[in-house]
CSV table of C-alpha atoms and ligand atoms in Angstrom, one decimal:
chain,number,residue,atom,x,y,z
A,838,MET,CA,0.0,0.0,0.0
A,839,GLN,CA,1.5,3.4,-1.0
A,840,GLY,CA,-0.1,6.8,-1.4
A,841,LYS,CA,-3.0,8.8,0.0
A,842,VAL,CA,-6.6,8.5,0.9
A,843,ALA,CA,-8.8,11.5,1.7
A,844,VAL,CA,-11.3,11.1,4.6
A,845,SER,CA,-14.9,12.1,4.1
A,846,GLY,CA,-17.2,13.8,6.6
A,847,ALA,CA,-18.3,11.8,9.7
A,848,LYS,CA,-21.4,9.7,9.2
A,849,ASN,CA,-22.2,9.8,12.9
A,850,ALA,CA,-22.0,13.6,12.8
A,851,ALA,CA,-24.0,14.1,9.6
A,852,LEU,CA,-26.9,12.0,10.9
A,853,PRO,CA,-27.7,14.1,14.0
A,854,LEU,CA,-26.8,17.4,12.2
A,855,LEU,CA,-29.2,16.6,9.4
A,856,ALA,CA,-31.9,15.8,12.0
A,857,ALA,CA,-31.3,19.1,13.7
A,858,THR,CA,-32.4,21.0,10.5
A,859,LEU,CA,-36.0,20.1,11.7
A,860,LEU,CA,-35.7,22.2,14.8
A,861,ALA,CA,-36.3,25.6,13.2
A,862,PRO,CA,-37.9,26.5,9.8
A,863,GLY,CA,-35.6,27.7,7.1
A,864,THR,CA,-32.7,26.8,4.8
A,865,TYR,CA,-29.6,25.2,6.3
A,866,THR,CA,-26.2,24.6,4.6
A,867,LEU,CA,-24.1,21.7,5.7
A,868,HIS,CA,-20.6,21.2,4.2
A,869,ASN,CA,-18.6,18.0,4.0
A,870,VAL,CA,-21.6,15.7,4.2
A,871,PRO,CA,-20.6,12.2,3.1
A,872,ASP,CA,-22.7,10.6,0.4
A,873,LEU,CA,-23.5,7.2,2.1
A,874,ARG,CA,-26.5,4.8,2.3
A,875,ASP,CA,-27.2,6.1,5.8
A,876,THR,CA,-27.1,9.9,4.9
A,877,ARG,CA,-29.3,9.2,1.9
A,878,THR,CA,-31.7,7.4,4.3
A,879,MET,CA,-31.8,10.4,6.7
A,880,LEU,CA,-32.4,12.8,3.8
A,881,LYS,CA,-35.3,10.5,2.7
A,882,LEU,CA,-36.7,10.7,6.2
A,883,LEU,CA,-36.5,14.5,6.2
A,884,GLN,CA,-38.4,14.5,2.9
A,885,ILE,CA,-41.1,12.3,4.4
A,886,LEU,CA,-41.5,14.8,7.2
A,887,GLY,CA,-41.9,17.6,4.6
A,888,ALA,CA,-38.4,19.1,4.2
A,889,SER,CA,-36.7,19.4,0.9
A,890,TRP,CA,-33.0,19.2,0.1
A,891,GLU,CA,-30.4,19.4,-2.6
A,892,ARG,CA,-26.8,18.2,-2.8
A,893,ASP,CA,-24.0,20.0,-4.6
A,894,GLY,CA,-20.9,17.9,-4.2
A,895,SER,CA,-20.3,17.5,-0.4
A,896,THR,CA,-22.6,20.4,0.4
A,897,VAL,CA,-26.2,19.7,1.2
A,898,GLN,CA,-28.9,22.4,1.6
A,899,VAL,CA,-32.0,21.5,3.6
A,900,ASN,CA,-35.2,23.5,3.6
A,901,SER,CA,-37.4,22.6,6.6
A,902,VAL,CA,-39.9,25.5,6.3
A,903,ASN,CA,-42.9,23.2,5.6
A,904,LEU,CA,-43.1,20.3,8.0
A,905,THR,CA,-46.0,18.2,6.9
A,906,GLY,CA,-45.6,15.3,9.3
A,907,ALA,CA,-44.0,14.0,12.5
A,908,GLU,CA,-43.9,10.3,11.8
A,909,ALA,CA,-40.8,8.1,11.0
A,910,PRO,CA,-42.2,4.9,9.4
A,911,TYR,CA,-41.0,1.4,10.2
A,912,GLU,CA,-40.0,0.6,6.6
A,913,LEU,CA,-37.3,3.3,6.9
A,914,VAL,CA,-36.4,3.1,10.6
A,915,LYS,CA,-35.7,-0.6,10.3
A,916,THR,CA,-33.0,0.1,7.8
A,917,MET,CA,-31.3,2.7,10.0
A,918,ARG,CA,-31.8,3.0,13.8
A,919,ALA,CA,-30.3,6.5,13.8
A,920,SER,CA,-33.7,7.6,12.5
A,921,VAL,CA,-34.6,7.9,16.2
A,922,LEU,CA,-32.6,11.1,16.1
A,923,VAL,CA,-35.7,12.9,14.7
A,924,LEU,CA,-37.5,12.5,18.0
A,925,GLY,CA,-35.6,15.4,19.8
A,926,PRO,CA,-36.0,18.0,17.1
A,927,LEU,CA,-39.6,17.2,16.4
A,928,LEU,CA,-40.4,17.5,20.1
A,929,GLY,CA,-38.6,20.8,20.1
A,930,ARG,CA,-40.3,22.1,17.0
A,931,VAL,CA,-43.9,20.7,17.2
A,932,GLY,CA,-44.1,19.0,20.6
A,933,TYR,CA,-44.9,15.6,19.1
A,934,ALA,CA,-43.3,12.7,17.3
A,935,ARG,CA,-44.3,9.2,16.3
A,936,VAL,CA,-41.2,7.1,15.5
A,937,SER,CA,-41.1,3.3,14.8
A,938,LEU,CA,-39.1,1.5,17.5
A,939,PRO,CA,-35.8,0.8,15.7
A,940,GLY,CA,-35.6,-2.8,16.8
A,941,GLY,CA,-32.3,-4.6,17.3
A,942,CYS,CA,-29.5,-5.0,14.8
A,943,ALA,CA,-26.6,-7.4,14.4
A,944,ILE,CA,-24.6,-5.9,17.2
A,945,GLY,CA,-27.2,-5.7,19.9
A,946,ALA,CA,-30.7,-5.0,21.2
A,947,ARG,CA,-30.1,-1.2,20.8
A,948,PRO,CA,-32.9,0.0,23.2
A,949,ILE,CA,-33.8,3.6,23.4
A,950,ASP,CA,-34.9,3.7,27.1
A,951,TYR,CA,-32.3,6.4,28.0
A,952,HIS,CA,-33.8,8.6,25.2
A,953,LEU,CA,-37.4,8.2,26.5
A,954,ASN,CA,-36.5,8.5,30.2
A,955,GLY,CA,-34.6,11.7,29.4
A,956,PHE,CA,-37.5,13.2,27.5
A,957,GLN,CA,-39.8,12.4,30.4
A,958,GLN,CA,-37.7,14.8,32.6
A,959,LEU,CA,-38.5,17.5,30.1
A,960,GLY,CA,-42.3,16.9,30.4
A,961,VAL,CA,-42.7,14.5,27.5
A,962,VAL,CA,-45.0,11.5,27.8
A,963,SER,CA,-44.2,8.6,25.5
A,964,SER,CA,-46.1,5.4,24.9
A,965,LEU,CA,-45.3,2.3,22.8
A,966,GLU,CA,-48.0,0.9,20.6
A,967,GLY,CA,-47.9,-1.2,17.4
A,968,GLY,CA,-44.1,-1.0,17.3
A,969,TYR,CA,-44.1,2.8,17.4
A,970,VAL,CA,-43.0,5.2,20.1
A,971,GLU,CA,-45.5,8.1,20.4
A,972,ALA,CA,-44.0,11.0,22.3
A,973,ARG,CA,-46.0,14.1,23.2
A,974,VAL,CA,-45.1,17.2,25.2
A,975,GLN,CA,-47.6,17.6,28.2
A,976,GLY,CA,-48.1,21.4,28.5
A,977,GLU,CA,-44.8,22.9,27.5
A,978,LEU,CA,-41.3,21.5,27.1
A,979,THR,CA,-39.6,22.3,30.4
A,980,GLY,CA,-36.0,21.9,31.4
A,981,GLY,CA,-35.0,19.2,33.8
A,982,LYS,CA,-32.2,17.0,35.1
A,983,VAL,CA,-31.2,14.1,32.9
A,984,TRP,CA,-28.7,11.4,33.7
A,985,PHE,CA,-27.6,8.4,31.6
A,986,ASP,CA,-26.5,5.0,33.0
A,987,ILE,CA,-24.1,4.7,30.0
A,988,PRO,CA,-22.9,7.8,28.2
A,989,SER,CA,-25.2,7.1,25.2
A,990,VAL,CA,-24.2,9.0,22.0
A,991,THR,CA,-27.5,9.4,20.3
A,992,ALA,CA,-29.4,9.7,23.6
A,993,THR,CA,-27.2,12.7,24.4
A,994,GLU,CA,-27.8,14.1,20.9
A,995,ASN,CA,-31.6,13.6,21.1
A,996,LEU,CA,-31.9,15.2,24.5
A,997,LEU,CA,-29.8,18.2,23.4
A,998,MET,CA,-32.0,18.8,20.4
A,999,ALA,CA,-35.1,18.9,22.6
A,1000,ALA,CA,-33.6,20.8,25.6
A,1001,VAL,CA,-32.5,23.8,23.4
A,1002,LYS,CA,-36.2,24.7,23.1
A,1003,ALA,CA,-37.2,23.6,26.7
A,1004,LYS,CA,-38.2,26.5,29.1
A,1005,GLY,CA,-35.5,27.0,31.7
A,1006,GLU,CA,-32.4,25.0,32.3
A,1007,THR,CA,-31.6,21.4,31.4
A,1008,ILE,CA,-28.7,19.5,33.0
A,1009,ILE,CA,-27.4,16.4,31.2
A,1010,GLN,CA,-25.0,14.3,33.3
A,1011,ASN,CA,-22.9,11.4,32.2
A,1012,ALA,CA,-23.3,12.8,28.7
A,1013,ALA,CA,-21.4,11.3,25.8
A,1014,LYS,CA,-18.2,13.3,24.9
A,1015,GLU,CA,-17.7,12.0,21.3
A,1016,PRO,CA,-16.5,14.6,18.8
A,1017,GLU,CA,-19.8,14.1,16.9
A,1018,VAL,CA,-21.7,15.4,19.9
A,1019,GLY,CA,-19.4,18.5,19.9
A,1020,ASN,CA,-20.1,19.0,16.2
A,1021,LEU,CA,-23.9,19.0,17.0
A,1022,ILE,CA,-23.3,21.5,19.9
A,1023,ASP,CA,-21.5,23.8,17.5
A,1024,MET,CA,-24.4,23.6,15.0
A,1025,LEU,CA,-27.1,24.2,17.7
A,1026,THR,CA,-25.0,27.1,19.1
A,1027,ALA,CA,-24.8,28.6,15.6
A,1028,MET,CA,-28.6,28.3,15.5
A,1029,GLY,CA,-28.9,30.4,18.6
A,1030,ALA,CA,-29.0,27.7,21.3
A,1031,GLU,CA,-27.2,28.2,24.7
A,1032,ILE,CA,-25.2,25.2,25.7
A,1033,LYS,CA,-22.3,24.9,28.1
A,1034,GLY,CA,-19.9,22.0,28.8
A,1035,LYS,CA,-19.0,20.9,25.2
A,1036,GLY,CA,-16.4,18.1,25.4
A,1037,THR,CA,-17.3,17.2,29.0
A,1038,ASP,CA,-19.8,14.7,30.5
A,1039,PHE,CA,-21.8,17.6,32.2
A,1040,LEU,CA,-23.9,19.7,29.8
A,1041,THR,CA,-26.0,22.7,30.7
A,1042,VAL,CA,-28.6,23.9,28.3
A,1043,THR,CA,-30.6,27.1,28.7
A,1044,GLY,CA,-33.7,26.9,26.5
A,1045,VAL,CA,-34.5,29.7,24.0
A,1046,LYS,CA,-37.8,30.6,22.4
A,1047,GLU,CA,-36.6,30.9,18.9
A,1048,LEU,CA,-33.8,29.2,16.9
A,1049,HIS,CA,-32.8,30.0,13.3
A,1050,PRO,CA,-31.1,28.0,10.5
A,1051,ALA,CA,-27.3,27.9,10.3
A,1052,THR,CA,-24.4,26.9,8.1
A,1053,ILE,CA,-22.1,24.2,9.5
A,1054,SER,CA,-19.3,21.9,8.4
A,1055,ILE,CA,-19.3,18.2,9.3
A,1056,ILE,CA,-16.1,17.0,11.1
A,1057,PRO,CA,-13.9,14.4,9.5
A,1058,ASP,CA,-14.9,10.8,10.0
A,1059,ARG,CA,-12.5,9.5,12.7
A,1060,ILE,CA,-13.8,5.9,12.2
A,1061,GLU,CA,-13.1,6.0,8.5
A,1062,ALA,CA,-9.7,7.5,9.1
A,1063,GLY,CA,-8.9,4.9,11.7
A,1064,THR,CA,-10.0,2.1,9.4
A,1065,TYR,CA,-7.4,3.3,6.8
A,1066,LEU,CA,-4.6,3.6,9.4
A,1067,ILE,CA,-5.3,0.0,10.4
A,1068,ALA,CA,-5.5,-1.1,6.7
A,1069,ALA,CA,-2.0,0.3,6.2
A,1070,GLY,CA,-0.8,-1.9,9.1
A,1071,ALA,CA,-2.5,-5.0,7.5
A,1072,ALA,CA,-1.2,-4.4,4.0
A,1073,GLY,CA,2.2,-2.9,4.8
A,1074,GLY,CA,3.7,0.1,3.1
A,1075,SER,CA,3.1,3.7,3.8
A,1076,LEU,CA,-0.3,5.5,3.7
A,1077,GLU,CA,-1.1,9.2,4.1
A,1078,VAL,CA,-4.6,9.7,5.5
A,1079,THR,CA,-5.6,13.3,4.7
A,1080,ASP,CA,-8.5,15.6,5.7
A,1081,CYS,CA,-8.7,14.0,9.1
A,1082,ASP,CA,-8.5,15.2,12.7
A,1083,PRO,CA,-5.8,13.1,14.4
A,1084,SER,CA,-6.7,14.5,17.8
A,1085,HIS,CA,-9.9,12.4,17.6
A,1086,LEU,CA,-7.8,9.2,17.2
A,1087,THR,CA,-5.4,9.3,20.1
A,1088,ALA,CA,-6.4,5.9,21.5
A,1089,LEU,CA,-6.0,4.1,18.2
A,1090,ILE,CA,-2.7,5.8,17.3
A,1091,GLU,CA,-1.2,4.8,20.7
A,1092,LYS,CA,-2.2,1.2,20.1
A,1093,LEU,CA,-0.9,1.1,16.5
A,1094,ARG,CA,2.5,2.5,17.7
A,1095,ALA,CA,2.5,-0.1,20.5
A,1096,ALA,CA,2.0,-2.8,17.8
A,1097,GLY,CA,5.1,-1.5,16.0
A,1098,MET,CA,3.7,0.9,13.3
A,1099,GLN,CA,5.2,4.3,12.6
A,1100,ILE,CA,2.5,7.0,12.8
A,1101,GLU,CA,3.4,10.6,11.9
A,1102,VAL,CA,0.8,13.0,13.1
A,1103,TYR,CA,0.1,16.5,11.6
A,1104,ALA,CA,-2.7,19.0,12.1
A,1105,ASP,CA,-5.1,17.4,9.5
A,1106,ARG,CA,-3.4,14.2,8.3
A,1107,CYS,CA,-1.5,11.2,9.5
A,1108,ILE,CA,1.1,9.0,7.8
A,1109,ALA,CA,1.0,5.4,8.8
A,1110,SER,CA,3.8,3.0,7.8
A,1111,ARG,CA,5.1,-0.4,8.4
A,1112,SER,CA,7.7,-2.4,6.6
A,1113,VAL,CA,6.5,-4.7,3.9
A,1114,ASP,CA,9.3,-7.2,4.5
A,1115,GLY,CA,6.8,-9.3,6.4
A,1116,THR,CA,8.1,-8.7,9.9
A,1117,PRO,CA,5.0,-9.2,12.0
A,1118,LEU,CA,3.6,-6.5,14.3
A,1119,ARG,CA,3.4,-7.1,18.0
A,1120,ALA,CA,0.1,-8.3,19.5
A,1121,VAL,CA,-1.7,-5.6,21.5
A,1122,ASP,CA,-4.7,-5.8,23.9
A,1123,ILE,CA,-7.6,-3.4,23.6
A,1124,THR,CA,-10.7,-2.6,25.6
A,1125,THR,CA,-13.4,-0.6,23.9
A,1126,MET,CA,-14.7,2.4,26.0
A,1127,PRO,CA,-16.7,5.6,25.5
A,1128,TYR,CA,-14.7,8.5,24.0
A,1129,PRO,CA,-11.8,9.2,24.4
A,1130,GLY,CA,-11.2,5.5,25.0
A,1131,PHE,CA,-10.7,3.0,22.2
A,1132,PRO,CA,-13.7,3.2,20.0
A,1133,THR,CA,-16.0,0.2,19.7
A,1134,ASP,CA,-16.5,1.2,16.0
A,1135,LEU,CA,-12.8,0.3,15.4
A,1136,GLN,CA,-12.7,-3.0,17.4
A,1137,ALA,CA,-13.5,-5.3,14.5
A,1138,GLN,CA,-11.0,-3.6,12.2
A,1139,PHE,CA,-8.3,-3.8,14.9
A,1140,MET,CA,-9.0,-7.5,15.5
A,1141,ALA,CA,-8.3,-8.1,11.8
A,1142,LEU,CA,-4.9,-6.4,12.2
A,1143,MET,CA,-4.0,-8.7,15.1
A,1144,LEU,CA,-4.5,-11.9,13.1
A,1145,CYS,CA,-0.9,-12.1,11.9
A,1146,CYS,CA,0.8,-10.4,14.9
A,1147,ASN,CA,3.5,-11.9,17.1
A,1148,GLY,CA,1.8,-13.2,20.2
A,1149,VAL,CA,-1.8,-13.1,21.6
A,1150,SER,CA,-4.1,-10.1,21.6
A,1151,ILE,CA,-7.0,-9.9,24.0
A,1152,ILE,CA,-9.9,-7.8,22.9
A,1153,HIS,CA,-12.6,-6.7,25.4
A,1154,GLU,CA,-15.8,-5.3,23.9
A,1155,THR,CA,-17.6,-3.4,26.6
A,1156,ILE,CA,-20.1,-1.3,24.7
A,1157,PHE,CA,-22.3,-3.8,22.7
A,1158,GLU,CA,-23.3,-7.3,23.7
A,1159,ASN,CA,-22.9,-8.9,20.3
A,1160,ARG,CA,-20.1,-7.2,18.4
A,1161,PHE,CA,-18.1,-10.3,17.4
A,1162,MET,CA,-20.1,-11.2,14.3
A,1163,HIS,CA,-16.9,-10.8,12.2
A,1164,VAL,CA,-15.1,-13.6,14.1
A,1165,ALA,CA,-16.8,-16.5,12.4
A,1166,GLU,CA,-15.9,-14.9,9.0
A,1167,LEU,CA,-12.3,-14.2,10.0
A,1168,ARG,CA,-11.9,-17.8,11.0
A,1169,ARG,CA,-12.8,-18.8,7.4
A,1170,LEU,CA,-9.5,-17.1,6.4
A,1171,GLY,CA,-7.6,-19.2,8.9
A,1172,ALA,CA,-7.7,-16.9,11.9
A,1173,GLU,CA,-7.3,-18.4,15.4
A,1174,ILE,CA,-9.8,-16.6,17.7
A,1175,VAL,CA,-11.6,-17.8,20.8
A,1176,ILE,CA,-14.5,-15.9,22.2
A,1177,ASP,CA,-15.2,-15.9,25.9
A,1178,GLY,CA,-18.3,-13.7,26.7
A,1179,GLY,CA,-17.4,-10.1,25.9
A,1180,SER,CA,-13.7,-11.0,25.2
A,1181,ALA,CA,-12.0,-12.4,22.2
A,1182,VAL,CA,-8.5,-14.0,22.3
A,1183,VAL,CA,-6.6,-13.7,19.0
A,1184,THR,CA,-3.5,-15.9,18.5
A,1185,GLY,CA,-1.3,-14.5,15.8
A,1186,ILE,CA,-0.6,-16.9,12.9
A,1187,PRO,CA,2.1,-16.7,10.2
A,1188,ARG,CA,0.9,-14.5,7.3
A,1189,GLU,CA,1.2,-17.4,4.9
A,1190,ARG,CA,-1.5,-19.2,6.9
A,1191,LEU,CA,-4.1,-16.4,6.4
A,1192,ILE,CA,-5.6,-17.3,3.1
A,1193,GLY,CA,-8.3,-15.4,1.2
A,1194,ALA,CA,-11.8,-17.0,0.9
A,1195,PRO,CA,-15.4,-16.0,0.3
A,1196,VAL,CA,-16.9,-14.3,3.4
A,1197,MET,CA,-20.1,-12.5,4.3
A,1198,ALA,CA,-20.5,-9.0,5.8
A,1199,THR,CA,-23.0,-8.9,8.7
A,1200,ASP,CA,-22.8,-5.3,9.8
A,1201,LEU,CA,-21.1,-2.1,9.0
A,1202,ARG,CA,-17.8,-2.3,10.9
A,1203,ALA,CA,-17.6,-6.1,10.6
A,1204,SER,CA,-17.5,-5.6,6.8
A,1205,ALA,CA,-14.7,-3.1,7.2
A,1206,SER,CA,-12.9,-5.8,9.2
A,1207,LEU,CA,-13.2,-8.2,6.4
A,1208,VAL,CA,-11.6,-5.7,4.0
A,1209,VAL,CA,-8.7,-5.2,6.3
A,1210,ALA,CA,-8.2,-9.0,6.7
A,1211,GLY,CA,-8.5,-9.4,2.9
A,1212,LEU,CA,-5.6,-6.9,2.5
A,1213,ALA,CA,-3.4,-9.0,4.9
A,1214,ALA,CA,-4.4,-12.4,3.5
A,1215,SER,CA,-2.8,-14.1,0.5
A,1216,GLY,CA,-5.0,-14.9,-2.4
A,1217,THR,CA,-8.4,-13.3,-3.1
A,1218,THR,CA,-11.1,-12.6,-0.5
A,1219,GLU,CA,-14.6,-12.1,-1.8
A,1220,ILE,CA,-16.9,-10.2,0.5
A,1221,SER,CA,-20.7,-10.5,-0.1
A,1222,ARG,CA,-23.5,-8.2,1.3
A,1223,ILE,CA,-21.3,-5.1,0.9
A,1224,TYR,CA,-24.4,-2.9,1.2
A,1225,HIS,CA,-23.4,-3.0,4.9
A,1226,LEU,CA,-20.1,-1.3,3.9
A,1227,GLU,CA,-21.8,1.3,1.8
A,1228,ARG,CA,-23.7,2.5,4.9
A,1229,GLY,CA,-20.6,4.1,6.3
A,1230,TYR,CA,-17.7,4.2,3.8
A,1231,GLU,CA,-17.7,6.6,0.8
A,1232,LYS,CA,-16.1,5.1,-2.3
A,1233,MET,CA,-13.9,2.7,-0.3
A,1234,ALA,CA,-12.9,0.4,-3.2
A,1235,GLU,CA,-11.9,3.5,-5.2
A,1236,LYS,CA,-10.0,5.1,-2.3
A,1237,LEU,CA,-8.1,1.8,-1.6
A,1238,ARG,CA,-7.3,1.3,-5.3
A,1239,GLN,CA,-5.6,4.6,-5.4
A,1240,THR,CA,-3.1,3.2,-2.9
A,1241,GLY,CA,-2.2,0.2,-5.1
A,1242,ALA,CA,-4.5,-2.2,-3.2
A,1243,ALA,CA,-6.0,-4.8,-5.5
A,1244,VAL,CA,-9.7,-4.1,-4.6
A,1245,GLU,CA,-12.6,-4.1,-7.0
A,1246,GLN,CA,-16.3,-3.8,-6.4
A,1247,VAL,CA,-18.4,-6.2,-8.4
A,1248,ALA,CA,-22.1,-6.3,-8.6
A,1249,ASP,CA,-23.4,-8.0,-5.4
B,112,EPZ,C1,-23.7,5.5,18.4
B,112,EPZ,O1,-24.7,4.6,18.5
B,112,EPZ,C2,-23.1,5.3,17.0
B,112,EPZ,N1,-24.1,5.6,16.0
B,112,EPZ,C3,-22.5,3.9,16.9
B,112,EPZ,O2,-21.9,3.7,15.6
B,112,EPZ,C4,-21.5,3.7,18.0
B,112,EPZ,O3,-21.0,2.3,17.9
B,112,EPZ,C5,-22.1,4.0,19.4
B,112,EPZ,O4,-22.6,5.3,19.4
B,112,EPZ,C6,-21.1,3.9,20.5
B,112,EPZ,O5,-20.0,4.8,20.2
B,112,EPZ,C7,-24.4,6.8,15.7
B,112,EPZ,O6,-23.9,7.8,16.3
B,112,EPZ,C8,-25.5,7.0,14.6
B,112,EPZ,P1,-25.0,4.2,22.4
B,112,EPZ,P2,-25.7,4.7,19.8
B,112,EPZ,O7,-26.4,4.7,22.7
B,112,EPZ,O8,-25.9,6.1,20.2
B,112,EPZ,C9,-26.9,1.1,25.4
B,112,EPZ,C10,-21.5,2.7,13.6
B,112,EPZ,O9,-20.9,1.7,13.3
B,112,EPZ,N2,-28.1,2.0,25.4
B,112,EPZ,O10,-23.8,5.1,22.7
B,112,EPZ,O11,-26.9,3.9,19.4
B,112,EPZ,C11,-26.6,0.5,24.1
B,112,EPZ,O12,-27.3,-0.7,24.0
B,112,EPZ,C12,-22.5,2.8,14.7
B,112,EPZ,O13,-21.3,3.8,13.0
B,112,EPZ,C13,-29.2,1.6,26.2
B,112,EPZ,O14,-29.1,0.6,26.9
B,112,EPZ,O15,-24.9,3.9,20.9
B,112,EPZ,C14,-25.1,0.2,24.1
B,112,EPZ,O16,-24.9,-1.0,24.9
B,112,EPZ,C15,-22.7,1.4,15.3
B,112,EPZ,N3,-30.3,2.4,26.2
B,112,EPZ,C16,-24.6,1.4,24.9
B,112,EPZ,O17,-25.7,2.0,25.6
B,112,EPZ,C17,-30.4,3.5,25.4
B,112,EPZ,O18,-31.4,4.2,25.4
B,112,EPZ,C18,-24.0,2.5,24.1
B,112,EPZ,O19,-24.9,2.8,23.0
B,112,EPZ,C19,-29.3,3.8,24.5
B,112,EPZ,C20,-28.1,3.1,24.6
């Protein structure tokens, strides 16, 4: 692998920020919006609710003047659970929302109890019927104290988007500190909201009567960037990852250096390199944690990197209860992995024993893990069901080909 890849805007920032355009009527301009299956789904949902939008390159303009509905249908929500992010802005705008329960997905049950309990503190009554959550403001949206068992990312984002219009003060404790939450806070602030504590787990929101549209740039996708840094370790060579924010990747960069990779860090790019002479990297243990800990969204990809390392790597997944779907597929390539509850033990094997084979993607980050493993393995690895990959990676095959990797996307 030799050359450069440019990182796109963050999927997990674009989704809440697109939902936030529902909060106040008018035309919003969002720059650096990635063109992904998930962002197209969110734009379709905004359209169903009455908004209109147009894309010019990576800039998307959304006009939410005429909201004609407040219901997110099952057919759409079942394809993307992040659709629940319209709950908060709809409650803030019209005091009502009816959203299909997202249901589980490959990596876990994915409940939304923290979201609904939080809204209850703001005077919202919600009920479940026929697979739908119906949430309605009783009287007026009023600030309250919200606390999360686990610093849930989308629950923090949903509560922020309702609290900015709630009378008085809202305190959110044990809030998620992910950079994507910070990007949403920047957008809400540009819209006239009053929020203190960005980047901490203690957020204070003072509700305002009116908000107005804004222009905002989506931050770089730290998970996409991290995936390419890991891919450079798997394939060997030297890869410059541009248009990223290395300060969002400290945990991964430390682990890649501990494994024996050279990572040069600059303001908006990183250069990851490792010798192609086949010297194996060192096995490294990881434990996934809320930000700024090691991201669960890079666990599967990092496991693929550990397959041919010297030694044994122990991977603890603490965020989701079923995020080892990639293990069975990696074993098809020859990987030696034992799962024990929320931990996986990876025993490094010689590179010549990791042999390409047909495998199947099960979820977004598992599919990225299979690409990383395919880059490390000898022979060809054919990955089916790559619609999972297209949810969160813009033009991945094209970006990888630019670095000399032998990757092609065939009709699936
Ligand atoms: C966000 O999901 C991301 N998605 C996920 O990325 C990411 O893996 C996750 O945060 C953790 O970083 C988006 O931002 C759109 P959580 P989210 O609520 O908000 C439990 C990807 O690959 N929980 O932080 O849904 C939950 O079950 C995706 O891009 C409740 O119990 O995750 C999990 O165990 C996958 N009740 C833990 O909290 C709730 O009401 C953390 O989940 C909410 C969450």
